[in-house]
PDB file of C-alpha atoms in Angstrom:
ATOM      1  CA  UNK A   1     -21.671 -14.528 -20.353  1.00 83.00           C
ATOM      2  CA  UNK A   2     -18.995 -16.728 -21.935  1.00 92.00           C
ATOM      3  CA  UNK A   3     -15.268 -16.192 -21.509  1.00 88.00           C
ATOM      4  CA  UNK A   4     -14.973 -14.991 -25.118  1.00 89.00           C
ATOM      5  CA  UNK A   5     -17.777 -12.488 -24.552  1.00 91.00           C
ATOM      6  CA  UNK A   6     -16.052 -11.155 -21.433  1.00 87.00           C
ATOM      7  CA  UNK A   7     -12.809 -10.769 -23.387  1.00 85.00           C
ATOM      8  CA  UNK A   8     -14.581  -8.917 -26.190  1.00 88.00           C
ATOM      9  CA  UNK A   9     -16.317  -6.661 -23.665  1.00 89.00           C
ATOM     10  CA  UNK A  10     -12.976  -5.844 -22.075  1.00 87.00           C
ATOM     11  CA  UNK A  11     -11.404  -5.086 -25.447  1.00 84.00           C
ATOM     12  CA  UNK A  12     -14.313  -2.814 -26.318  1.00 89.00           C
ATOM     13  CA  UNK A  13     -13.849  -0.876 -23.065  1.00 90.00           C
ATOM     14  CA  UNK A  14     -10.166  -0.543 -23.986  1.00 87.00           C
ATOM     15  CA  UNK A  15     -11.024   0.739 -27.487  1.00 86.00           C
ATOM     16  CA  UNK A  16     -13.585   3.180 -26.120  1.00 88.00           C
ATOM     17  CA  UNK A  17     -11.135   4.601 -23.570  1.00 89.00           C
ATOM     18  CA  UNK A  18      -8.716   5.508 -26.392  1.00 86.00           C
ATOM     19  CA  UNK A  19     -11.316   6.500 -28.969  1.00 83.00           C
ATOM     20  CA  UNK A  20     -10.102  10.075 -29.539  1.00 86.00           C
ATOM     21  CA  UNK A  21      -6.378   9.410 -29.211  1.00 88.00           C
ATOM     22  CA  UNK A  22      -5.457   9.617 -32.895  1.00 83.00           C
ATOM     23  CA  UNK A  23      -7.452  12.813 -33.436  1.00 87.00           C
ATOM     24  CA  UNK A  24      -5.818  14.383 -30.383  1.00 89.00           C
ATOM     25  CA  UNK A  25      -2.321  13.415 -31.522  1.00 88.00           C
ATOM     26  CA  UNK A  26      -3.023  14.578 -35.075  1.00 84.00           C
ATOM     27  CA  UNK A  27      -4.353  17.866 -33.648  1.00 78.00           C
ATOM     28  CA  UNK A  28      -7.725  17.340 -35.282  1.00 61.00           C
ATOM     29  CA  UNK A  29     -10.944  18.780 -33.898  1.00 56.00           C
ATOM     30  CA  UNK A  30     -12.091  16.866 -30.826  1.00 63.00           C
ATOM     31  CA  UNK A  31     -14.016  17.735 -27.711  1.00 62.00           C
ATOM     32  CA  UNK A  32     -11.738  15.567 -25.591  1.00 74.00           C
ATOM     33  CA  UNK A  33      -8.343  16.614 -24.238  1.00 90.00           C
ATOM     34  CA  UNK A  34      -5.358  14.316 -23.848  1.00 92.00           C
ATOM     35  CA  UNK A  35      -5.635  14.686 -20.069  1.00 93.00           C
ATOM     36  CA  UNK A  36      -9.288  13.615 -20.153  1.00 92.00           C
ATOM     37  CA  UNK A  37      -8.369  10.627 -22.315  1.00 93.00           C
ATOM     38  CA  UNK A  38      -5.623   9.677 -19.881  1.00 95.00           C
ATOM     39  CA  UNK A  39      -8.052   9.800 -16.990  1.00 95.00           C
ATOM     40  CA  UNK A  40     -10.606   7.672 -18.828  1.00 94.00           C
ATOM     41  CA  UNK A  41      -7.929   5.128 -19.675  1.00 94.00           C
ATOM     42  CA  UNK A  42      -6.852   4.829 -16.048  1.00 96.00           C
ATOM     43  CA  UNK A  43     -10.471   4.489 -14.943  1.00 95.00           C
ATOM     44  CA  UNK A  44     -10.828   1.608 -17.398  1.00 94.00           C
ATOM     45  CA  UNK A  45      -7.752  -0.087 -15.930  1.00 94.00           C
ATOM     46  CA  UNK A  46      -9.062   0.416 -12.404  1.00 94.00           C
ATOM     47  CA  UNK A  47     -11.963  -1.908 -13.168  1.00 92.00           C
ATOM     48  CA  UNK A  48      -9.460  -4.645 -12.239  1.00 91.00           C
ATOM     49  CA  UNK A  49      -9.807  -4.906  -8.436  1.00 94.00           C
ATOM     50  CA  UNK A  50      -6.964  -4.724  -5.946  1.00 97.00           C
ATOM     51  CA  UNK A  51      -6.549  -7.991  -4.054  1.00 97.00           C
ATOM     52  CA  UNK A  52      -7.357  -8.045  -0.346  1.00 97.00           C
ATOM     53  CA  UNK A  53      -4.507  -8.072   2.150  1.00 97.00           C
ATOM     54  CA  UNK A  54      -1.941  -6.011   0.261  1.00 98.00           C
ATOM     55  CA  UNK A  55      -0.580  -2.736   1.583  1.00 98.00           C
ATOM     56  CA  UNK A  56      -0.455   0.156  -0.928  1.00 98.00           C
ATOM     57  CA  UNK A  57       1.479   3.347  -0.260  1.00 97.00           C
ATOM     58  CA  UNK A  58       3.230   6.197  -2.032  1.00 98.00           C
ATOM     59  CA  UNK A  59       6.956   6.848  -2.006  1.00 98.00           C
ATOM     60  CA  UNK A  60       9.671   8.353  -4.189  1.00 98.00           C
ATOM     61  CA  UNK A  61      12.492   6.428  -5.836  1.00 98.00           C
ATOM     62  CA  UNK A  62      15.284   8.519  -7.288  1.00 98.00           C
ATOM     63  CA  UNK A  63      12.959  11.521  -7.286  1.00 98.00           C
ATOM     64  CA  UNK A  64      10.268   9.640  -9.230  1.00 98.00           C
ATOM     65  CA  UNK A  65       6.822   9.283  -7.585  1.00 98.00           C
ATOM     66  CA  UNK A  66       6.235   5.571  -7.066  1.00 98.00           C
ATOM     67  CA  UNK A  67       3.384   3.434  -5.800  1.00 98.00           C
ATOM     68  CA  UNK A  68       4.389   0.447  -3.718  1.00 98.00           C
ATOM     69  CA  UNK A  69       2.325  -2.708  -3.283  1.00 98.00           C
ATOM     70  CA  UNK A  70       3.439  -4.946  -0.430  1.00 98.00           C
ATOM     71  CA  UNK A  71       2.036  -8.456   0.024  1.00 98.00           C
ATOM     72  CA  UNK A  72       0.943  -9.949   3.344  1.00 97.00           C
ATOM     73  CA  UNK A  73       3.809 -11.522   5.239  1.00 96.00           C
ATOM     74  CA  UNK A  74       7.510 -11.029   4.595  1.00 96.00           C
ATOM     75  CA  UNK A  75       8.393 -10.236   0.957  1.00 98.00           C
ATOM     76  CA  UNK A  76      11.116 -12.329  -0.660  1.00 97.00           C
ATOM     77  CA  UNK A  77      12.234  -9.648  -3.086  1.00 98.00           C
ATOM     78  CA  UNK A  78      11.241  -6.740  -5.281  1.00 98.00           C
ATOM     79  CA  UNK A  79       9.499  -6.373  -8.641  1.00 98.00           C
ATOM     80  CA  UNK A  80       9.847  -3.072 -10.485  1.00 98.00           C
ATOM     81  CA  UNK A  81       6.885  -2.839 -12.850  1.00 99.00           C
ATOM     82  CA  UNK A  82       6.943  -0.331 -15.733  1.00 99.00           C
ATOM     83  CA  UNK A  83       3.416   0.431 -16.917  1.00 98.00           C
ATOM     84  CA  UNK A  84       2.436   0.547 -20.575  1.00 98.00           C
ATOM     85  CA  UNK A  85       0.646   3.214 -22.572  1.00 97.00           C
ATOM     86  CA  UNK A  86       2.968   4.217 -25.432  1.00 97.00           C
ATOM     87  CA  UNK A  87       4.786   6.601 -23.047  1.00 98.00           C
ATOM     88  CA  UNK A  88       1.735   8.864 -23.561  1.00 97.00           C
ATOM     89  CA  UNK A  89      -0.867   7.525 -21.117  1.00 95.00           C
ATOM     90  CA  UNK A  90      -1.250   5.009 -18.321  1.00 97.00           C
ATOM     91  CA  UNK A  91      -0.366   5.562 -14.684  1.00 98.00           C
ATOM     92  CA  UNK A  92       0.831   3.575 -11.697  1.00 98.00           C
ATOM     93  CA  UNK A  93      -2.596   3.744 -10.025  1.00 98.00           C
ATOM     94  CA  UNK A  94      -4.160   2.017 -13.027  1.00 97.00           C
ATOM     95  CA  UNK A  95      -1.933  -1.011 -12.452  1.00 98.00           C
ATOM     96  CA  UNK A  96      -2.625  -1.604  -8.768  1.00 98.00           C
ATOM     97  CA  UNK A  97      -4.920  -4.550  -9.513  1.00 98.00           C
ATOM     98  CA  UNK A  98      -2.275  -6.343 -11.551  1.00 98.00           C
ATOM     99  CA  UNK A  99       0.473  -5.351  -9.120  1.00 98.00           C
ATOM    100  CA  UNK A 100      -1.495  -6.757  -6.183  1.00 98.00           C
ATOM    101  CA  UNK A 101      -1.805 -10.133  -7.893  1.00 98.00           C
ATOM    102  CA  UNK A 102       1.875 -10.167  -8.815  1.00 98.00           C
ATOM    103  CA  UNK A 103       2.815  -9.213  -5.247  1.00 98.00           C
ATOM    104  CA  UNK A 104       0.839 -12.114  -3.802  1.00 98.00           C
ATOM    105  CA  UNK A 105       1.849 -14.652  -6.473  1.00 97.00           C
ATOM    106  CA  UNK A 106       5.559 -13.886  -6.126  1.00 97.00           C
ATOM    107  CA  UNK A 107       5.555 -12.778  -2.476  1.00 98.00           C
ATOM    108  CA  UNK A 108       7.391  -9.651  -3.609  1.00 98.00           C
ATOM    109  CA  UNK A 109       7.077  -5.921  -3.058  1.00 98.00           C
ATOM    110  CA  UNK A 110       6.004  -4.316  -6.350  1.00 98.00           C
ATOM    111  CA  UNK A 111       7.249  -0.818  -7.208  1.00 99.00           C
ATOM    112  CA  UNK A 112       5.323   1.151  -9.877  1.00 99.00           C
ATOM    113  CA  UNK A 113       7.249   4.251 -11.044  1.00 98.00           C
ATOM    114  CA  UNK A 114       4.970   7.078 -12.228  1.00 98.00           C
ATOM    115  CA  UNK A 115       7.332   8.262 -14.930  1.00 98.00           C
ATOM    116  CA  UNK A 116       6.582  11.494 -16.771  1.00 98.00           C
ATOM    117  CA  UNK A 117       4.629  11.195 -20.010  1.00 98.00           C
ATOM    118  CA  UNK A 118       5.080  12.495 -23.552  1.00 97.00           C
ATOM    119  CA  UNK A 119       4.376  14.649 -25.457  1.00 95.00           C
ATOM    120  CA  UNK A 120       4.854  17.081 -22.566  1.00 96.00           C
ATOM    121  CA  UNK A 121       7.988  15.153 -21.579  1.00 97.00           C
ATOM    122  CA  UNK A 122       9.243  13.476 -24.761  1.00 98.00           C
ATOM    123  CA  UNK A 123      12.043  10.963 -25.281  1.00 98.00           C
ATOM    124  CA  UNK A 124      14.236  10.252 -23.399  1.00 98.00           C
ATOM    125  CA  UNK A 125      12.539  11.613 -20.242  1.00 98.00           C
ATOM    126  CA  UNK A 126      10.172   8.664 -19.546  1.00 98.00           C
ATOM    127  CA  UNK A 127      13.064   6.236 -19.951  1.00 98.00           C
ATOM    128  CA  UNK A 128      15.468   8.203 -17.768  1.00 98.00           C
ATOM    129  CA  UNK A 129      12.812   8.583 -15.066  1.00 98.00           C
ATOM    130  CA  UNK A 130      12.670   4.790 -14.856  1.00 98.00           C
ATOM    131  CA  UNK A 131      16.470   4.594 -14.769  1.00 98.00           C
ATOM    132  CA  UNK A 132      16.387   7.037 -11.838  1.00 98.00           C
ATOM    133  CA  UNK A 133      13.721   4.953 -10.105  1.00 98.00           C
ATOM    134  CA  UNK A 134      15.923   1.856 -10.345  1.00 99.00           C
ATOM    135  CA  UNK A 135      18.834   3.843  -8.943  1.00 98.00           C
ATOM    136  CA  UNK A 136      16.573   4.852  -6.064  1.00 98.00           C
ATOM    137  CA  UNK A 137      15.606   1.250  -5.379  1.00 98.00           C
ATOM    138  CA  UNK A 138      19.271   0.253  -5.288  1.00 98.00           C
ATOM    139  CA  UNK A 139      20.039   3.196  -3.006  1.00 98.00           C
ATOM    140  CA  UNK A 140      17.305   2.021  -0.614  1.00 98.00           C
ATOM    141  CA  UNK A 141      19.409  -1.064   0.082  1.00 97.00           C
ATOM    142  CA  UNK A 142      17.454  -3.557  -2.035  1.00 98.00           C
ATOM    143  CA  UNK A 143      19.581  -6.546  -3.043  1.00 98.00           C
ATOM    144  CA  UNK A 144      19.823  -6.517  -6.880  1.00 98.00           C
ATOM    145  CA  UNK A 145      19.895 -10.322  -6.832  1.00 98.00           C
ATOM    146  CA  UNK A 146      16.340 -10.137  -5.464  1.00 98.00           C
ATOM    147  CA  UNK A 147      15.045  -7.536  -7.914  1.00 98.00           C
ATOM    148  CA  UNK A 148      13.203  -8.350 -11.136  1.00 98.00           C
ATOM    149  CA  UNK A 149      11.799  -6.037 -13.815  1.00 98.00           C
ATOM    150  CA  UNK A 150       8.511  -6.408 -15.644  1.00 98.00           C
ATOM    151  CA  UNK A 151       6.432  -4.274 -17.982  1.00 98.00           C
ATOM    152  CA  UNK A 152       3.907  -4.328 -20.812  1.00 98.00           C
ATOM    153  CA  UNK A 153       4.046  -2.600 -24.192  1.00 97.00           C
ATOM    154  CA  UNK A 154       6.155   0.542 -23.653  1.00 98.00           C
ATOM    155  CA  UNK A 155       6.881  -0.917 -20.218  1.00 98.00           C
ATOM    156  CA  UNK A 156       8.157  -4.079 -21.879  1.00 98.00           C
ATOM    157  CA  UNK A 157      10.648  -1.987 -23.821  1.00 98.00           C
ATOM    158  CA  UNK A 158      11.585  -0.203 -20.584  1.00 98.00           C
ATOM    159  CA  UNK A 159      12.344  -3.588 -19.014  1.00 98.00           C
ATOM    160  CA  UNK A 160      15.161  -3.959 -21.549  1.00 98.00           C
ATOM    161  CA  UNK A 161      16.326  -0.358 -21.937  1.00 98.00           C
ATOM    162  CA  UNK A 162      16.560   0.342 -18.195  1.00 98.00           C
ATOM    163  CA  UNK A 163      18.693  -2.783 -17.766  1.00 98.00           C
ATOM    164  CA  UNK A 164      21.012  -1.605 -20.545  1.00 98.00           C
ATOM    165  CA  UNK A 165      21.265   1.903 -19.086  1.00 98.00           C
ATOM    166  CA  UNK A 166      22.109   0.406 -15.688  1.00 98.00           C
ATOM    167  CA  UNK A 167      24.811  -1.804 -17.200  1.00 98.00           C
ATOM    168  CA  UNK A 168      26.330   1.147 -19.072  1.00 98.00           C
ATOM    169  CA  UNK A 169      26.496   3.104 -15.805  1.00 98.00           C
ATOM    170  CA  UNK A 170      28.256   0.238 -14.051  1.00 98.00           C
ATOM    171  CA  UNK A 171      25.336  -0.470 -11.726  1.00 98.00           C
ATOM    172  CA  UNK A 172      24.400  -3.989 -10.602  1.00 98.00           C
ATOM    173  CA  UNK A 173      21.792  -5.640 -12.792  1.00 98.00           C
ATOM    174  CA  UNK A 174      18.525  -7.063 -11.529  1.00 98.00           C
ATOM    175  CA  UNK A 175      18.174 -10.834 -11.485  1.00 98.00           C
ATOM    176  CA  UNK A 176      16.037 -10.850 -14.624  1.00 98.00           C
ATOM    177  CA  UNK A 177      12.967  -9.440 -16.278  1.00 98.00           C
ATOM    178  CA  UNK A 178       9.800 -10.099 -18.247  1.00 98.00           C
ATOM    179  CA  UNK A 179       8.758  -8.030 -21.269  1.00 98.00           C
ATOM    180  CA  UNK A 180       5.059  -8.446 -22.078  1.00 97.00           C
ATOM    181  CA  UNK A 181       4.258  -7.582 -25.717  1.00 95.00           C
ATOM    182  CA  UNK A 182       7.148  -5.087 -25.736  1.00 97.00           C
ATOM    183  CA  UNK A 183       6.913  -2.043 -28.021  1.00 97.00           C
ATOM    184  CA  UNK A 184      10.542  -2.409 -28.941  1.00 97.00           C
ATOM    185  CA  UNK A 185      10.813  -1.197 -32.557  1.00 97.00           C
ATOM    186  CA  UNK A 186       9.397   2.286 -33.101  1.00 98.00           C
ATOM    187  CA  UNK A 187      10.213   2.239 -36.822  1.00 97.00           C
ATOM    188  CA  UNK A 188       7.415  -0.336 -37.292  1.00 96.00           C
ATOM    189  CA  UNK A 189       9.279  -1.729 -40.284  1.00 95.00           C
ATOM    190  CA  UNK A 190       8.957  -5.371 -39.255  1.00 91.00           C
ATOM    191  CA  UNK A 191       7.369  -7.725 -41.756  1.00 91.00           C
ATOM    192  CA  UNK A 192       4.496  -8.638 -39.434  1.00 88.00           C
ATOM    193  CA  UNK A 193       3.296  -5.026 -39.450  1.00 88.00           C
ATOM    194  CA  UNK A 194       2.044  -5.937 -42.933  1.00 88.00           C
ATOM    195  CA  UNK A 195       1.392  -9.658 -42.718  1.00 90.00           C
ATOM    196  CA  UNK A 196      -0.561  -9.353 -39.443  1.00 87.00           C
ATOM    197  CA  UNK A 197      -2.370  -6.130 -40.289  1.00 87.00           C
ATOM    198  CA  UNK A 198      -5.999  -6.213 -39.179  1.00 86.00           C
ATOM    199  CA  UNK A 199      -5.566  -9.189 -36.862  1.00 86.00           C
ATOM    200  CA  UNK A 200      -4.653  -7.326 -33.692  1.00 79.00           C
ATOM    201  CA  UNK A 201      -7.849  -5.833 -32.213  1.00 72.00           C
ATOM    202  CA  UNK A 202      -6.125  -2.747 -30.805  1.00 75.00           C
ATOM    203  CA  UNK A 203      -2.896  -1.962 -32.666  1.00 83.00           C
ATOM    204  CA  UNK A 204      -2.349  -0.852 -36.255  1.00 87.00           C
ATOM    205  CA  UNK A 205       0.681   0.704 -37.931  1.00 92.00           C
ATOM    206  CA  UNK A 206      -0.912   4.110 -38.583  1.00 91.00           C
ATOM    207  CA  UNK A 207      -1.881   4.478 -34.936  1.00 91.00           C
ATOM    208  CA  UNK A 208       1.476   3.256 -33.682  1.00 94.00           C
ATOM    209  CA  UNK A 209       3.327   5.656 -35.999  1.00 95.00           C
ATOM    210  CA  UNK A 210       1.399   8.620 -34.575  1.00 94.00           C
ATOM    211  CA  UNK A 211       2.048   7.503 -31.005  1.00 96.00           C
ATOM    212  CA  UNK A 212       5.745   6.947 -31.674  1.00 97.00           C
ATOM    213  CA  UNK A 213       6.098  10.417 -33.218  1.00 97.00           C
ATOM    214  CA  UNK A 214       4.403  11.997 -30.191  1.00 96.00           C
ATOM    215  CA  UNK A 215       6.773  10.187 -27.845  1.00 98.00           C
ATOM    216  CA  UNK A 216       9.948  10.788 -29.852  1.00 98.00           C
ATOM    217  CA  UNK A 217       9.434  14.522 -30.394  1.00 97.00           C
ATOM    218  CA  UNK A 218      11.661  14.461 -33.460  1.00 97.00           C
ATOM    219  CA  UNK A 219      14.254  12.006 -32.116  1.00 98.00           C
ATOM    220  CA  UNK A 220      15.462   9.079 -34.224  1.00 98.00           C
ATOM    221  CA  UNK A 221      13.090   6.101 -33.850  1.00 98.00           C
ATOM    222  CA  UNK A 222      16.127   3.843 -34.227  1.00 98.00           C
ATOM    223  CA  UNK A 223      17.695   5.171 -31.004  1.00 98.00           C
ATOM    224  CA  UNK A 224      18.641   2.066 -29.073  1.00 98.00           C
ATOM    225  CA  UNK A 225      16.754   2.863 -25.877  1.00 98.00           C
ATOM    226  CA  UNK A 226      13.629   4.003 -27.720  1.00 98.00           C
ATOM    227  CA  UNK A 227      13.778   0.857 -29.872  1.00 98.00           C
ATOM    228  CA  UNK A 228      15.675  -1.707 -27.804  1.00 98.00           C
ATOM    229  CA  UNK A 229      15.744  -4.166 -30.716  1.00 97.00           C
ATOM    230  CA  UNK A 230      18.788  -2.035 -31.562  1.00 97.00           C
ATOM    231  CA  UNK A 231      20.303  -2.224 -28.079  1.00 97.00           C
ATOM    232  CA  UNK A 232      23.462  -4.064 -27.133  1.00 97.00           C
ATOM    233  CA  UNK A 233      22.136  -6.843 -24.902  1.00 96.00           C
ATOM    234  CA  UNK A 234      25.547  -8.203 -23.925  1.00 97.00           C
ATOM    235  CA  UNK A 235      25.817  -8.834 -20.216  1.00 96.00           C
ATOM    236  CA  UNK A 236      22.141  -8.354 -19.440  1.00 98.00           C
ATOM    237  CA  UNK A 237      20.366 -10.837 -17.169  1.00 98.00           C
ATOM    238  CA  UNK A 238      17.773 -13.278 -18.549  1.00 98.00           C
ATOM    239  CA  UNK A 239      14.682 -11.660 -20.066  1.00 98.00           C
ATOM    240  CA  UNK A 240      11.453 -13.560 -20.739  1.00 98.00           C
ATOM    241  CA  UNK A 241       9.556 -12.078 -23.697  1.00 97.00           C
ATOM    242  CA  UNK A 242       5.859 -12.878 -23.905  1.00 96.00           C
ATOM    243  CA  UNK A 243       3.649 -12.115 -26.900  1.00 91.00           C
ATOM    244  CA  UNK A 244       0.144 -13.027 -27.992  1.00 85.00           C
ATOM    245  CA  UNK A 245      -1.030 -14.406 -31.315  1.00 80.00           C
ATOM    246  CA  UNK A 246      -2.717 -11.058 -32.039  1.00 73.00           C
TER     247      UNK A 246
END
């Protein structure tokens, strides 16, 4: 099997795991519940194996259940990873494979907050859970100069919004962060929503609008921490933003 075929197979598994999402969010007739979809999505993510040699355990940071992945040897710092999933699905246990590779590559302890999900816990609860988790990491004695943030999609937005919340509370900032394909504008009014329509194999405006509405629960999509393109970034540490062509 070629690399391209493996990529396409992985994308198809991703599509299949979310196949009923729009019907569920639109309250249309479906035989699948949101909880069942969430479980299937996590099972898909768990196809990525956990690297040998890491230590995985459960803890709580700021009252938020958190999975911790510790590399072999003495860690040099901490990475707080915010998982993606449109604030509606995804879970820390689905990201253990990725976290194990990041832990080994950076020789860091990776912390995966299991923040509460919408629509049961709409905006701003998932965001504030992650703010609380960072407060818990600081309270544990971790040196903020040796903490970095990272996240994908909704987690990429959390990388920015949690930093801004911390700054506004007068807390020390982490050393920096990486936002991977951040879902950072929930209005979806950007020009590329039209010019790139149909190119991305997983995301389309109609689907994103439904997911945003389920997360927001009637809140303004322009709220700065829901859409951190509207946030005041003054005083934040360096943030690397990574995107793909699609």
